[in-house]
Amino acid sequence: MYVGALTLDILLGDVRSLKQKRSVVRPLIAELQRRYPSIAVAETGHLDLHRRAEVGVAVVSSSAGNCNEVMDACERMVAFRPEIELLSARHRLYNDED
């Protein structure tokens, strides 16, 4: 069993309040869950900053290749959104022997 963890640090465009931030981050999370129903995704950091967000994605699979494939696809989907600038993406892969 493999568990993939992806942490995305993103900069939001023209956002001036936490309410506007939610209007950008919630649809992003919903779209990730809709496209990849087997993942778990949540806003995990920068909760008090209105122009920054950290989104965490978790994937569980029987193969390391599948975990990496899903994490790469999630990263690409976020990177290609015009209202978001992806600052960094951190991939981690754990297996049952770690």
Short mmCIF file of N, CA and C in Angstrom, two decimals:
data_model
loop_
_atom_site.label_atom_id
_atom_site.label_comp_id
_atom_site.label_asym_id
_atom_site.label_seq_id
_atom_site.Cartn_x
_atom_site.Cartn_y
_atom_site.Cartn_z
N MET A 1 0.84 -1.17 0.00
CA MET A 1 0.00 0.00 0.00
C MET A 1 0.89 1.24 0.00
N TYR A 2 0.50 2.24 -0.79
CA TYR A 2 1.23 3.49 -0.88
C TYR A 2 0.28 4.65 -0.58
N VAL A 3 0.81 5.63 0.11
CA VAL A 3 0.06 6.85 0.40
C VAL A 3 0.86 8.01 -0.17
N GLY A 4 0.21 8.76 -1.05
CA GLY A 4 0.84 9.94 -1.63
C GLY A 4 0.27 11.18 -0.99
N ALA A 5 1.14 12.12 -0.67
CA ALA A 5 0.72 13.39 -0.09
C ALA A 5 1.27 14.51 -0.96
N LEU A 6 0.39 15.37 -1.39
CA LEU A 6 0.74 16.51 -2.24
C LEU A 6 0.35 17.78 -1.51
N THR A 7 1.29 18.70 -1.36
CA THR A 7 1.01 19.99 -0.73
C THR A 7 1.23 21.07 -1.77
N LEU A 8 0.18 21.84 -2.04
CA LEU A 8 0.22 22.90 -3.04
C LEU A 8 0.16 24.25 -2.34
N ASP A 9 1.15 25.08 -2.57
CA ASP A 9 1.17 26.45 -2.02
C ASP A 9 0.77 27.37 -3.16
N ILE A 10 -0.34 28.07 -3.01
CA ILE A 10 -0.85 28.86 -4.12
C ILE A 10 -1.04 30.32 -3.71
N LEU A 11 -0.88 31.18 -4.71
CA LEU A 11 -1.11 32.61 -4.56
C LEU A 11 -2.36 32.93 -5.37
N LEU A 12 -3.31 33.57 -4.73
CA LEU A 12 -4.57 33.90 -5.38
C LEU A 12 -4.46 35.27 -6.03
N GLY A 13 -5.19 35.45 -7.10
CA GLY A 13 -5.14 36.69 -7.87
C GLY A 13 -5.71 37.88 -7.12
N ASP A 14 -6.71 38.51 -7.67
CA ASP A 14 -7.30 39.74 -7.13
C ASP A 14 -8.28 39.40 -6.02
N VAL A 15 -7.75 39.04 -4.86
CA VAL A 15 -8.57 38.67 -3.70
C VAL A 15 -8.26 39.65 -2.58
N ARG A 16 -9.32 40.24 -2.01
CA ARG A 16 -9.11 41.27 -0.99
C ARG A 16 -9.71 40.91 0.36
N SER A 17 -10.31 39.73 0.48
CA SER A 17 -10.90 39.35 1.77
C SER A 17 -10.91 37.83 1.88
N LEU A 18 -11.13 37.35 3.10
CA LEU A 18 -11.21 35.91 3.31
C LEU A 18 -12.46 35.34 2.62
N LYS A 19 -13.51 36.14 2.53
CA LYS A 19 -14.73 35.69 1.84
C LYS A 19 -14.45 35.48 0.35
N GLN A 20 -13.72 36.39 -0.28
CA GLN A 20 -13.35 36.21 -1.69
C GLN A 20 -12.41 35.02 -1.85
N LYS A 21 -11.54 34.82 -0.86
CA LYS A 21 -10.62 33.67 -0.92
C LYS A 21 -11.42 32.38 -0.94
N ARG A 22 -12.43 32.27 -0.08
CA ARG A 22 -13.27 31.07 -0.05
C ARG A 22 -13.96 30.84 -1.39
N SER A 23 -14.34 31.94 -2.06
CA SER A 23 -15.03 31.81 -3.35
C SER A 23 -14.11 31.30 -4.45
N VAL A 24 -12.80 31.32 -4.23
CA VAL A 24 -11.84 30.77 -5.18
C VAL A 24 -11.41 29.36 -4.75
N VAL A 25 -11.14 29.18 -3.46
CA VAL A 25 -10.58 27.92 -2.97
C VAL A 25 -11.63 26.80 -2.96
N ARG A 26 -12.83 27.10 -2.53
CA ARG A 26 -13.87 26.05 -2.47
C ARG A 26 -14.15 25.43 -3.83
N PRO A 27 -14.34 26.22 -4.90
CA PRO A 27 -14.54 25.59 -6.22
C PRO A 27 -13.34 24.78 -6.69
N LEU A 28 -12.13 25.23 -6.33
CA LEU A 28 -10.93 24.48 -6.68
C LEU A 28 -10.94 23.11 -6.02
N ILE A 29 -11.23 23.07 -4.73
CA ILE A 29 -11.30 21.81 -4.00
C ILE A 29 -12.40 20.92 -4.55
N ALA A 30 -13.55 21.51 -4.84
CA ALA A 30 -14.67 20.73 -5.39
C ALA A 30 -14.32 20.14 -6.76
N GLU A 31 -13.61 20.91 -7.59
CA GLU A 31 -13.22 20.42 -8.91
C GLU A 31 -12.22 19.27 -8.79
N LEU A 32 -11.26 19.38 -7.87
CA LEU A 32 -10.32 18.28 -7.65
C LEU A 32 -11.05 17.02 -7.21
N GLN A 33 -11.99 17.15 -6.29
CA GLN A 33 -12.75 15.99 -5.82
C GLN A 33 -13.64 15.40 -6.92
N ARG A 34 -14.19 16.26 -7.76
CA ARG A 34 -15.05 15.78 -8.84
C ARG A 34 -14.24 15.01 -9.89
N ARG A 35 -13.09 15.54 -10.26
CA ARG A 35 -12.26 14.88 -11.28
C ARG A 35 -11.59 13.61 -10.77
N TYR A 36 -11.22 13.62 -9.51
CA TYR A 36 -10.49 12.48 -8.91
C TYR A 36 -11.22 12.06 -7.64
N PRO A 37 -12.28 11.28 -7.75
CA PRO A 37 -13.10 10.95 -6.57
C PRO A 37 -12.38 10.09 -5.53
N SER A 38 -11.26 9.50 -5.88
CA SER A 38 -10.56 8.64 -4.91
C SER A 38 -9.59 9.41 -4.01
N ILE A 39 -9.48 10.73 -4.17
CA ILE A 39 -8.54 11.50 -3.35
C ILE A 39 -9.27 12.17 -2.19
N ALA A 40 -8.48 12.56 -1.21
CA ALA A 40 -8.97 13.43 -0.14
C ALA A 40 -8.26 14.76 -0.32
N VAL A 41 -9.00 15.85 -0.24
CA VAL A 41 -8.41 17.17 -0.47
C VAL A 41 -9.03 18.18 0.49
N ALA A 42 -8.18 19.11 0.98
CA ALA A 42 -8.65 20.12 1.93
C ALA A 42 -7.69 21.30 1.92
N GLU A 43 -8.19 22.45 2.35
CA GLU A 43 -7.33 23.60 2.58
C GLU A 43 -6.63 23.35 3.92
N THR A 44 -5.30 23.36 3.89
CA THR A 44 -4.55 22.92 5.07
C THR A 44 -3.66 24.00 5.68
N GLY A 45 -3.52 25.13 5.03
CA GLY A 45 -2.64 26.15 5.58
C GLY A 45 -2.96 27.54 5.09
N HIS A 46 -2.29 28.52 5.68
CA HIS A 46 -2.48 29.93 5.36
C HIS A 46 -3.95 30.32 5.51
N LEU A 47 -4.60 29.82 6.52
CA LEU A 47 -6.03 30.03 6.69
C LEU A 47 -6.39 31.48 7.01
N ASP A 48 -5.46 32.21 7.59
CA ASP A 48 -5.76 33.59 7.96
C ASP A 48 -5.25 34.62 6.95
N LEU A 49 -4.63 34.18 5.88
CA LEU A 49 -4.14 35.07 4.83
C LEU A 49 -5.12 35.07 3.67
N HIS A 50 -5.44 36.23 3.14
CA HIS A 50 -6.45 36.26 2.10
C HIS A 50 -5.92 36.05 0.69
N ARG A 51 -4.62 36.20 0.45
CA ARG A 51 -4.09 35.98 -0.90
C ARG A 51 -3.30 34.69 -1.05
N ARG A 52 -3.12 33.94 0.02
CA ARG A 52 -2.37 32.69 -0.02
C ARG A 52 -3.25 31.55 0.45
N ALA A 53 -2.98 30.38 -0.07
CA ALA A 53 -3.68 29.18 0.38
C ALA A 53 -2.75 27.99 0.24
N GLU A 54 -2.94 27.03 1.10
CA GLU A 54 -2.23 25.75 1.01
C GLU A 54 -3.30 24.69 0.91
N VAL A 55 -3.18 23.87 -0.12
CA VAL A 55 -4.15 22.79 -0.34
C VAL A 55 -3.41 21.47 -0.25
N GLY A 56 -3.95 20.56 0.53
CA GLY A 56 -3.35 19.24 0.69
C GLY A 56 -4.19 18.19 0.00
N VAL A 57 -3.52 17.27 -0.69
CA VAL A 57 -4.17 16.18 -1.40
C VAL A 57 -3.55 14.88 -0.92
N ALA A 58 -4.39 13.90 -0.62
CA ALA A 58 -3.92 12.57 -0.21
C ALA A 58 -4.47 11.52 -1.16
N VAL A 59 -3.61 10.58 -1.52
CA VAL A 59 -3.97 9.50 -2.44
C VAL A 59 -3.51 8.18 -1.82
N VAL A 60 -4.36 7.17 -1.85
CA VAL A 60 -3.99 5.84 -1.38
C VAL A 60 -4.13 4.89 -2.57
N SER A 61 -3.10 4.08 -2.80
CA SER A 61 -3.11 3.18 -3.95
C SER A 61 -2.26 1.95 -3.67
N SER A 62 -2.44 0.96 -4.49
CA SER A 62 -1.63 -0.25 -4.36
C SER A 62 -0.29 -0.12 -5.08
N SER A 63 -0.13 0.93 -5.90
CA SER A 63 1.14 1.10 -6.61
C SER A 63 1.64 2.53 -6.48
N ALA A 64 2.95 2.66 -6.43
CA ALA A 64 3.57 3.97 -6.32
C ALA A 64 3.34 4.77 -7.60
N GLY A 65 3.34 4.10 -8.73
CA GLY A 65 3.13 4.77 -10.01
C GLY A 65 1.78 5.45 -10.09
N ASN A 66 0.75 4.76 -9.61
CA ASN A 66 -0.58 5.35 -9.65
C ASN A 66 -0.67 6.57 -8.73
N CYS A 67 -0.07 6.48 -7.54
CA CYS A 67 -0.05 7.64 -6.63
C CYS A 67 0.60 8.84 -7.30
N ASN A 68 1.75 8.62 -7.89
CA ASN A 68 2.46 9.72 -8.55
C ASN A 68 1.67 10.28 -9.72
N GLU A 69 1.03 9.41 -10.47
CA GLU A 69 0.22 9.84 -11.61
C GLU A 69 -0.92 10.76 -11.18
N VAL A 70 -1.63 10.36 -10.13
CA VAL A 70 -2.75 11.16 -9.64
C VAL A 70 -2.26 12.49 -9.06
N MET A 71 -1.17 12.46 -8.30
CA MET A 71 -0.63 13.71 -7.74
C MET A 71 -0.17 14.66 -8.85
N ASP A 72 0.47 14.13 -9.89
CA ASP A 72 0.90 14.96 -11.01
C ASP A 72 -0.30 15.58 -11.72
N ALA A 73 -1.36 14.80 -11.91
CA ALA A 73 -2.56 15.31 -12.57
C ALA A 73 -3.22 16.42 -11.74
N CYS A 74 -3.26 16.25 -10.44
CA CYS A 74 -3.82 17.28 -9.56
C CYS A 74 -2.98 18.55 -9.62
N GLU A 75 -1.68 18.40 -9.61
CA GLU A 75 -0.78 19.56 -9.69
C GLU A 75 -0.98 20.30 -11.01
N ARG A 76 -1.07 19.57 -12.11
CA ARG A 76 -1.29 20.20 -13.42
C ARG A 76 -2.62 20.95 -13.47
N MET A 77 -3.67 20.34 -12.91
CA MET A 77 -4.97 20.98 -12.93
C MET A 77 -4.93 22.33 -12.20
N VAL A 78 -4.27 22.38 -11.05
CA VAL A 78 -4.17 23.61 -10.28
C VAL A 78 -3.27 24.62 -11.01
N ALA A 79 -2.17 24.16 -11.58
CA ALA A 79 -1.21 25.05 -12.24
C ALA A 79 -1.82 25.74 -13.45
N PHE A 80 -2.77 25.11 -14.12
CA PHE A 80 -3.34 25.68 -15.34
C PHE A 80 -4.56 26.56 -15.09
N ARG A 81 -4.93 26.77 -13.85
CA ARG A 81 -6.06 27.66 -13.55
C ARG A 81 -5.57 29.10 -13.66
N PRO A 82 -6.27 29.94 -14.42
CA PRO A 82 -5.77 31.29 -14.67
C PRO A 82 -5.81 32.22 -13.45
N GLU A 83 -6.72 31.98 -12.51
CA GLU A 83 -6.85 32.87 -11.36
C GLU A 83 -5.91 32.51 -10.22
N ILE A 84 -5.09 31.47 -10.42
CA ILE A 84 -4.21 30.96 -9.36
C ILE A 84 -2.78 30.88 -9.88
N GLU A 85 -1.83 31.26 -9.02
CA GLU A 85 -0.42 31.05 -9.32
C GLU A 85 0.12 29.99 -8.37
N LEU A 86 0.59 28.90 -8.91
CA LEU A 86 1.15 27.82 -8.10
C LEU A 86 2.58 28.19 -7.72
N LEU A 87 2.81 28.43 -6.44
CA LEU A 87 4.13 28.82 -5.96
C LEU A 87 5.04 27.61 -5.77
N SER A 88 4.49 26.53 -5.20
CA SER A 88 5.28 25.32 -5.01
C SER A 88 4.37 24.12 -4.86
N ALA A 89 4.92 22.98 -5.17
CA ALA A 89 4.22 21.71 -5.01
C ALA A 89 5.19 20.72 -4.41
N ARG A 90 4.78 20.08 -3.33
CA ARG A 90 5.66 19.11 -2.66
C ARG A 90 5.00 17.75 -2.68
N HIS A 91 5.66 16.78 -3.29
CA HIS A 91 5.18 15.40 -3.37
C HIS A 91 5.90 14.57 -2.32
N ARG A 92 5.15 13.74 -1.61
CA ARG A 92 5.75 12.76 -0.70
C ARG A 92 5.04 11.44 -0.92
N LEU A 93 5.79 10.38 -0.83
CA LEU A 93 5.24 9.04 -1.03
C LEU A 93 5.67 8.16 0.13
N TYR A 94 4.70 7.54 0.74
CA TYR A 94 4.96 6.64 1.88
C TYR A 94 4.47 5.26 1.51
N ASN A 95 5.17 4.25 1.99
CA ASN A 95 4.66 2.88 1.82
C ASN A 95 4.46 2.26 3.21
N ASP A 96 3.92 1.07 3.26
CA ASP A 96 3.59 0.45 4.54
C ASP A 96 4.83 0.05 5.34
N GLU A 97 6.01 0.16 4.76
CA GLU A 97 7.23 -0.17 5.48
C GLU A 97 7.90 1.06 6.10
N ASP A 98 7.38 2.25 5.83
CA ASP A 98 7.94 3.50 6.40
C ASP A 98 7.52 3.67 7.83
#
